[in-house]
Amino acid sequence: MITGTTRVVGIIADPVAQVRSPQVMNAYFAKHGIDAIMVPMHVPPDGVSSVLAAARQLRNLAGLIVTVPHKTRVLEFCDDVCEQARLVGAANAIRRTAEGQLVCDMFDGQGFLGGLLANGIDPRGQKVLLLGAGGAASAIAFALAARGASALTIANRTQEKARALATRVASAFPACRVQDGPPDPKGFDLVVNGTSLGLKKEDPIPVDPKLLEPTMTVAEVIMKPERTALIEAAASKGCRVHLGRHMLEAQVRLLAEFLGVAPEGA
Ligand SMILES: NC(=O)c1ccc[n+]([C@@H]2O[C@H](COP(=O)([O-])OP(=O)(O)OC[C@H]3O[C@@H](n4cnc5c(N)ncnc54)[C@H](OP(=O)(O)O)[C@@H]3O)[C@@H](O)[C@H]2O)c1
């Protein structure tokens, strides 16, 4: 039941129809009896600054979840950028303080890693091929290197972005051999799709499935469809597969705590 005391959390995205956070977060609020609701907010890129200015005035707004394509852009409109968001250069959550200040942080990396670990997959010591160099992939790159992946190759359509990300991750985590490279999975233990390829039916598969081997784990960030063409191809090649929803599931509690809408004592 939404009442006058209900705290509001928005999710800003463009497009917004594909997001799964409202289902997952509202189920979490209901399960724990939290007087909060998450609603989708379709915000185009040129609307971000005015929406965030308005957010400062909304006293019952706990905060916003931020997704495609706003994760990088929101940093410039926040009063405080937490450490992980600063490292990654992107944020996926903004908390509104009681004084109307906006504080952002990035949980995609922790969520992705938490999802892997919860399913018994530990990237420590593994060679990882990461596809993508956008907001989600950047967070994942830092999280995998921080966990102790032995090598990380980043492949991206826009190669300069992969190179720039590789340089930043290598400088933060010198023990991990980080470089940019082609999307060739040969020799890797873990292949991660961190691009948005797979959202649409007509999207190409971001690696050549013929090159996948049964020793590999193939992980996805896409949540809708739950099983992308990459996941289906990897499963048919005998790879272990890991779905995009695990990344969000592992983030729910972290996001609720950050936004101040977690159960007491969580
Ligand atoms: N499971 C979860 O909890 C979770 C959390 C966050 C995000 N996600 C999903 O992760 C995906 C990426 O999100 P994001 O925030 O990182 O987006 P983003 O910052 O816009 O990055 C998109 C990435 O996909 C690549 N890409 C897009 N279209 C492409 C194409 N046609 N061919 C080749 N590469 C293409 C981009 O390459 P360029 O750099 O060359 O443009 C970039 O690397 C989204 O689908 C989102 O739904 C899932």
Short mmCIF file of C-alpha atoms and ligand atoms in Angstrom, two decimals:
data_model
loop_
_atom_site.label_atom_id
_atom_site.label_comp_id
_atom_site.label_asym_id
_atom_site.label_seq_id
_atom_site.Cartn_x
_atom_site.Cartn_y
_atom_site.Cartn_z
CA MET A 1 0.00 0.00 0.00
CA ILE A 2 1.41 3.39 -1.00
CA THR A 3 0.59 6.02 1.61
CA GLY A 4 1.70 9.54 2.44
CA THR A 5 4.69 8.17 4.36
CA THR A 6 6.05 5.97 1.57
CA ARG A 7 9.63 6.71 0.56
CA VAL A 8 10.16 6.89 -3.19
CA VAL A 9 13.09 5.50 -5.15
CA GLY A 10 13.27 6.22 -8.88
CA ILE A 11 15.20 4.47 -11.61
CA ILE A 12 16.28 6.81 -14.39
CA ALA A 13 17.01 5.30 -17.80
CA ASP A 14 16.47 5.79 -21.54
CA PRO A 15 14.87 3.51 -22.64
CA VAL A 16 13.37 2.30 -19.38
CA ALA A 17 11.01 -0.55 -20.32
CA GLN A 18 13.77 -3.19 -20.08
CA VAL A 19 14.79 -2.48 -16.47
CA ARG A 20 14.22 -5.20 -13.88
CA SER A 21 15.14 -3.26 -10.74
CA PRO A 22 11.54 -2.18 -9.96
CA GLN A 23 10.33 -5.80 -9.80
CA VAL A 24 13.30 -6.90 -7.73
CA MET A 25 13.41 -3.91 -5.36
CA ASN A 26 9.64 -3.76 -4.83
CA ALA A 27 9.61 -7.48 -4.01
CA TYR A 28 12.43 -6.81 -1.53
CA PHE A 29 10.49 -3.91 0.07
CA ALA A 30 7.36 -6.06 0.33
CA LYS A 31 9.22 -9.03 1.78
CA HIS A 32 10.84 -6.91 4.49
CA GLY A 33 7.83 -4.68 5.18
CA ILE A 34 9.69 -1.53 4.13
CA ASP A 35 7.52 1.51 3.43
CA ALA A 36 9.17 2.33 0.10
CA ILE A 37 8.45 1.96 -3.60
CA MET A 38 10.57 1.99 -6.73
CA VAL A 39 9.17 3.57 -9.90
CA PRO A 40 10.61 3.74 -13.43
CA MET A 41 11.41 7.23 -14.73
CA HIS A 42 12.05 7.61 -18.45
CA VAL A 43 14.63 10.40 -18.63
CA PRO A 44 16.36 11.36 -21.90
CA PRO A 45 20.02 12.45 -21.79
CA ASP A 46 19.21 16.17 -22.01
CA GLY A 47 16.79 15.85 -19.07
CA VAL A 48 19.28 14.54 -16.50
CA SER A 49 20.36 17.90 -15.07
CA SER A 50 16.81 19.17 -14.56
CA VAL A 51 15.60 15.87 -13.09
CA LEU A 52 18.47 15.87 -10.58
CA ALA A 53 17.83 19.51 -9.71
CA ALA A 54 14.19 18.58 -9.01
CA ALA A 55 15.31 15.53 -7.00
CA ARG A 56 16.91 17.89 -4.47
CA GLN A 57 13.44 19.30 -3.73
CA LEU A 58 11.64 15.97 -3.36
CA ARG A 59 11.80 15.38 0.37
CA ASN A 60 10.29 11.90 0.25
CA LEU A 61 12.74 10.77 -2.41
CA ALA A 62 15.23 8.30 -0.93
CA GLY A 63 17.26 8.41 -4.11
CA LEU A 64 17.66 7.17 -7.64
CA ILE A 65 19.03 4.11 -9.33
CA VAL A 66 20.86 5.19 -12.47
CA THR A 67 21.22 3.15 -15.62
CA VAL A 68 21.81 3.38 -19.38
CA PRO A 69 22.85 5.94 -20.60
CA HIS A 70 23.23 8.18 -17.55
CA LYS A 71 25.82 6.46 -15.34
CA THR A 72 28.78 8.61 -16.29
CA ARG A 73 26.89 11.85 -16.75
CA VAL A 74 25.33 11.96 -13.26
CA LEU A 75 28.70 12.41 -11.53
CA GLU A 76 28.89 16.07 -12.55
CA PHE A 77 25.53 16.85 -10.91
CA CYS A 78 26.21 15.23 -7.52
CA ASP A 79 27.61 16.99 -4.45
CA ASP A 80 29.62 13.99 -3.32
CA VAL A 81 31.06 11.13 -5.37
CA CYS A 82 31.97 8.06 -3.29
CA GLU A 83 35.24 6.21 -3.77
CA GLN A 84 34.05 3.37 -6.03
CA ALA A 85 32.20 5.77 -8.35
CA ARG A 86 35.27 8.00 -8.54
CA LEU A 87 37.50 5.01 -9.38
CA VAL A 88 35.14 3.70 -12.06
CA GLY A 89 34.10 7.13 -13.36
CA ALA A 90 30.41 6.20 -13.23
CA ALA A 91 27.63 5.74 -10.66
CA ASN A 92 24.52 3.58 -10.50
CA ALA A 93 22.92 4.98 -7.36
CA ILE A 94 22.27 8.46 -5.97
CA ARG A 95 21.18 9.05 -2.38
CA ARG A 96 19.28 12.21 -1.50
CA THR A 97 20.32 13.37 1.96
CA ALA A 98 17.90 15.01 4.39
CA GLU A 99 19.44 18.36 3.40
CA GLY A 100 18.75 17.75 -0.29
CA GLN A 101 22.34 16.91 -1.23
CA LEU A 102 23.02 14.23 -3.82
CA VAL A 103 25.62 11.54 -3.08
CA CYS A 104 26.44 8.94 -5.72
CA ASP A 105 28.18 5.57 -5.66
CA MET A 106 28.73 2.59 -7.94
CA PHE A 107 27.64 -0.94 -6.98
CA ASP A 108 27.72 -2.75 -10.36
CA GLY A 109 31.18 -4.20 -9.74
CA GLN A 110 30.39 -5.43 -6.23
CA GLY A 111 27.08 -6.79 -7.54
CA PHE A 112 28.68 -8.68 -10.39
CA LEU A 113 31.41 -10.12 -8.18
CA GLY A 114 28.92 -10.94 -5.41
CA GLY A 115 26.73 -12.78 -7.94
CA LEU A 116 29.69 -14.86 -9.14
CA LEU A 117 30.81 -15.73 -5.62
CA ALA A 118 27.27 -16.60 -4.52
CA ASN A 119 27.20 -19.13 -7.36
CA GLY A 120 30.57 -20.65 -6.51
CA ILE A 121 32.58 -18.90 -9.23
CA ASP A 122 35.71 -17.15 -7.95
CA PRO A 123 37.65 -15.08 -10.48
CA ARG A 124 40.73 -14.98 -8.22
CA GLY A 125 43.68 -16.26 -10.27
CA GLN A 126 41.57 -16.52 -13.44
CA LYS A 127 42.19 -15.11 -16.91
CA VAL A 128 39.22 -12.97 -17.87
CA LEU A 129 38.02 -11.64 -21.21
CA LEU A 130 35.70 -8.69 -20.63
CA LEU A 131 33.57 -7.47 -23.52
CA GLY A 132 32.66 -3.80 -23.21
CA ALA A 133 34.08 -0.66 -21.69
CA GLY A 134 30.93 1.25 -20.71
CA GLY A 135 29.65 1.95 -17.21
CA ALA A 136 28.85 -1.64 -16.18
CA ALA A 137 31.95 -3.12 -17.80
CA SER A 138 34.18 -0.51 -16.15
CA ALA A 139 32.83 -1.34 -12.72
CA ILE A 140 33.25 -5.05 -13.41
CA ALA A 141 36.84 -4.54 -14.60
CA PHE A 142 37.85 -2.85 -11.33
CA ALA A 143 36.00 -5.44 -9.23
CA LEU A 144 37.60 -8.42 -11.00
CA ALA A 145 41.08 -6.91 -10.73
CA ALA A 146 40.47 -6.09 -7.06
CA ARG A 147 39.39 -9.69 -6.43
CA GLY A 148 42.69 -10.96 -7.85
CA ALA A 149 42.01 -12.02 -11.45
CA SER A 150 45.47 -12.84 -12.82
CA ALA A 151 44.83 -11.33 -16.26
CA LEU A 152 42.15 -9.16 -17.78
CA THR A 153 41.71 -8.39 -21.47
CA ILE A 154 39.15 -5.76 -22.38
CA ALA A 155 37.58 -5.84 -25.84
CA ASN A 156 35.31 -3.04 -26.96
CA ARG A 157 33.78 -1.74 -30.18
CA THR A 158 35.41 1.64 -29.47
CA GLN A 159 38.94 0.47 -28.87
CA GLU A 160 40.20 3.72 -27.33
CA LYS A 161 37.72 3.25 -24.49
CA ALA A 162 39.02 -0.29 -23.84
CA ARG A 163 42.59 1.00 -23.87
CA ALA A 164 41.82 3.87 -21.52
CA LEU A 165 39.96 1.56 -19.12
CA ALA A 166 42.79 -1.00 -19.21
CA THR A 167 45.30 1.73 -18.32
CA ARG A 168 43.21 2.91 -15.36
CA VAL A 169 42.61 -0.60 -14.00
CA ALA A 170 46.29 -1.55 -14.43
CA SER A 171 47.35 1.53 -12.54
CA ALA A 172 44.93 0.81 -9.65
CA PHE A 173 45.73 -2.96 -9.54
CA PRO A 174 49.28 -3.58 -10.81
CA ALA A 175 49.17 -7.29 -9.83
CA CYS A 176 46.60 -7.95 -12.57
CA ARG A 177 47.91 -8.08 -16.17
CA VAL A 178 45.43 -5.77 -17.88
CA GLN A 179 45.34 -4.92 -21.57
CA ASP A 180 42.93 -4.18 -24.38
CA GLY A 181 42.55 -6.76 -27.12
CA PRO A 182 40.26 -8.51 -29.57
CA PRO A 183 37.11 -10.39 -28.48
CA ASP A 184 38.86 -13.75 -28.87
CA PRO A 185 38.04 -16.08 -25.93
CA LYS A 186 40.90 -18.55 -26.64
CA GLY A 187 42.88 -19.23 -23.47
CA PHE A 188 40.50 -17.47 -21.06
CA ASP A 189 38.80 -19.03 -18.02
CA LEU A 190 35.99 -16.50 -17.74
CA VAL A 191 34.29 -14.56 -20.56
CA VAL A 192 32.04 -11.68 -19.46
CA ASN A 193 29.61 -9.83 -21.68
CA GLY A 194 29.54 -6.32 -20.23
CA THR A 195 28.08 -4.72 -23.37
CA SER A 196 24.44 -4.04 -24.13
CA LEU A 197 24.55 -6.57 -26.98
CA GLY A 198 21.89 -9.20 -26.37
CA LEU A 199 19.11 -6.84 -25.26
CA LYS A 200 17.64 -6.92 -28.76
CA LYS A 201 16.83 -10.08 -30.68
CA GLU A 202 18.72 -8.88 -33.75
CA ASP A 203 21.94 -8.08 -31.81
CA PRO A 204 25.02 -10.00 -32.89
CA ILE A 205 26.61 -12.33 -30.30
CA PRO A 206 29.59 -10.38 -28.90
CA VAL A 207 32.07 -13.30 -29.25
CA ASP A 208 32.27 -15.97 -31.91
CA PRO A 209 30.52 -18.93 -30.23
CA LYS A 210 32.62 -21.37 -32.27
CA LEU A 211 35.64 -20.26 -30.22
CA LEU A 212 34.04 -21.07 -26.84
CA GLU A 213 35.27 -24.18 -25.04
CA PRO A 214 33.68 -26.31 -22.28
CA THR A 215 36.39 -25.28 -19.79
CA MET A 216 35.15 -21.68 -19.91
CA THR A 217 32.59 -19.88 -17.79
CA VAL A 218 30.50 -17.38 -19.74
CA ALA A 219 28.84 -14.62 -17.72
CA GLU A 220 26.26 -12.10 -18.85
CA VAL A 221 25.14 -8.68 -17.61
CA ILE A 222 21.96 -8.58 -19.69
CA MET A 223 18.89 -9.45 -17.64
CA LYS A 224 16.17 -9.32 -20.29
CA PRO A 225 16.02 -11.75 -21.96
CA GLU A 226 17.18 -13.90 -19.07
CA ARG A 227 18.99 -16.24 -21.46
CA THR A 228 20.64 -14.26 -24.23
CA ALA A 229 21.88 -15.73 -27.51
CA LEU A 230 25.37 -15.70 -25.98
CA ILE A 231 24.21 -17.72 -22.96
CA GLU A 232 22.38 -20.22 -25.17
CA ALA A 233 25.39 -20.60 -27.46
CA ALA A 234 27.78 -20.99 -24.52
CA ALA A 235 25.54 -23.59 -22.84
CA SER A 236 25.32 -25.56 -26.06
CA LYS A 237 29.13 -25.58 -26.23
CA GLY A 238 29.23 -27.07 -22.73
CA CYS A 239 30.41 -23.91 -20.94
CA ARG A 240 29.27 -23.06 -17.46
CA VAL A 241 26.91 -20.07 -17.77
CA HIS A 242 26.12 -17.29 -15.34
CA LEU A 243 23.09 -15.03 -15.86
CA GLY A 244 22.73 -11.25 -15.69
CA ARG A 245 20.09 -11.42 -12.97
CA HIS A 246 22.63 -12.66 -10.42
CA MET A 247 24.38 -9.29 -10.65
CA LEU A 248 21.24 -7.42 -9.67
CA GLU A 249 20.22 -9.93 -7.01
CA ALA A 250 23.58 -9.46 -5.31
CA GLN A 251 23.15 -5.67 -5.38
CA VAL A 252 19.68 -5.38 -3.87
CA ARG A 253 20.73 -5.23 -0.21
CA LEU A 254 23.71 -2.97 -0.97
CA LEU A 255 21.50 -0.52 -2.87
CA ALA A 256 18.78 -0.54 -0.20
CA GLU A 257 21.35 0.15 2.52
CA PHE A 258 22.93 2.97 0.53
CA LEU A 259 19.54 4.57 -0.11
CA GLY A 260 18.45 4.18 3.51
CA VAL A 261 15.53 1.87 2.70
CA ALA A 262 16.93 -1.40 4.08
CA PRO A 263 15.34 -3.39 6.90
CA GLU A 264 16.46 -2.37 10.40
CA GLY A 265 19.61 -4.21 11.43
CA ALA A 266 20.39 -5.35 7.86
N1 LIG B 1 22.64 -7.30 -14.45
C1 LIG B 1 22.74 -6.12 -13.88
O1 LIG B 1 22.57 -5.93 -12.67
C2 LIG B 1 23.16 -4.96 -14.72
C3 LIG B 1 23.68 -3.81 -14.13
C4 LIG B 1 24.08 -2.78 -14.95
C5 LIG B 1 23.95 -2.87 -16.32
N2 LIG B 1 23.44 -3.99 -16.87
C6 LIG B 1 23.33 -4.10 -18.33
O2 LIG B 1 24.62 -3.90 -18.89
C7 LIG B 1 24.50 -3.36 -20.19
C8 LIG B 1 25.52 -2.25 -20.40
O3 LIG B 1 25.19 -1.17 -19.53
P1 LIG B 1 26.18 0.08 -19.38
O4 LIG B 1 25.63 0.90 -18.29
O5 LIG B 1 27.59 -0.37 -19.29
O6 LIG B 1 25.96 0.82 -20.79
P2 LIG B 1 26.96 1.80 -21.54
O7 LIG B 1 27.80 2.55 -20.58
O8 LIG B 1 26.11 2.55 -22.53
O9 LIG B 1 27.95 0.81 -22.35
C9 LIG B 1 27.48 0.02 -23.40
C10 LIG B 1 28.58 -0.92 -23.87
O10 LIG B 1 28.07 -1.76 -24.90
C11 LIG B 1 28.81 -1.54 -26.12
N3 LIG B 1 27.91 -1.59 -27.25
C12 LIG B 1 26.68 -1.01 -27.35
N4 LIG B 1 26.15 -1.24 -28.56
C13 LIG B 1 27.07 -1.98 -29.24
C14 LIG B 1 27.09 -2.53 -30.55
N5 LIG B 1 26.08 -2.37 -31.39
N6 LIG B 1 28.18 -3.25 -30.91
C15 LIG B 1 29.21 -3.42 -30.07
N7 LIG B 1 29.25 -2.92 -28.81
C16 LIG B 1 28.18 -2.20 -28.42
C17 LIG B 1 29.42 -0.19 -25.94
O11 LIG B 1 30.53 -0.06 -26.82
P3 LIG B 1 31.09 1.42 -27.23
O12 LIG B 1 31.92 1.87 -26.08
O13 LIG B 1 31.84 1.17 -28.46
O14 LIG B 1 29.88 2.29 -27.43
C18 LIG B 1 29.80 -0.21 -24.46
O15 LIG B 1 30.94 -0.98 -24.24
C19 LIG B 1 23.05 -2.91 -20.33
O16 LIG B 1 22.38 -3.80 -21.16
C20 LIG B 1 22.48 -3.01 -18.94
O17 LIG B 1 21.13 -3.39 -18.96
C21 LIG B 1 23.04 -5.03 -16.11
#
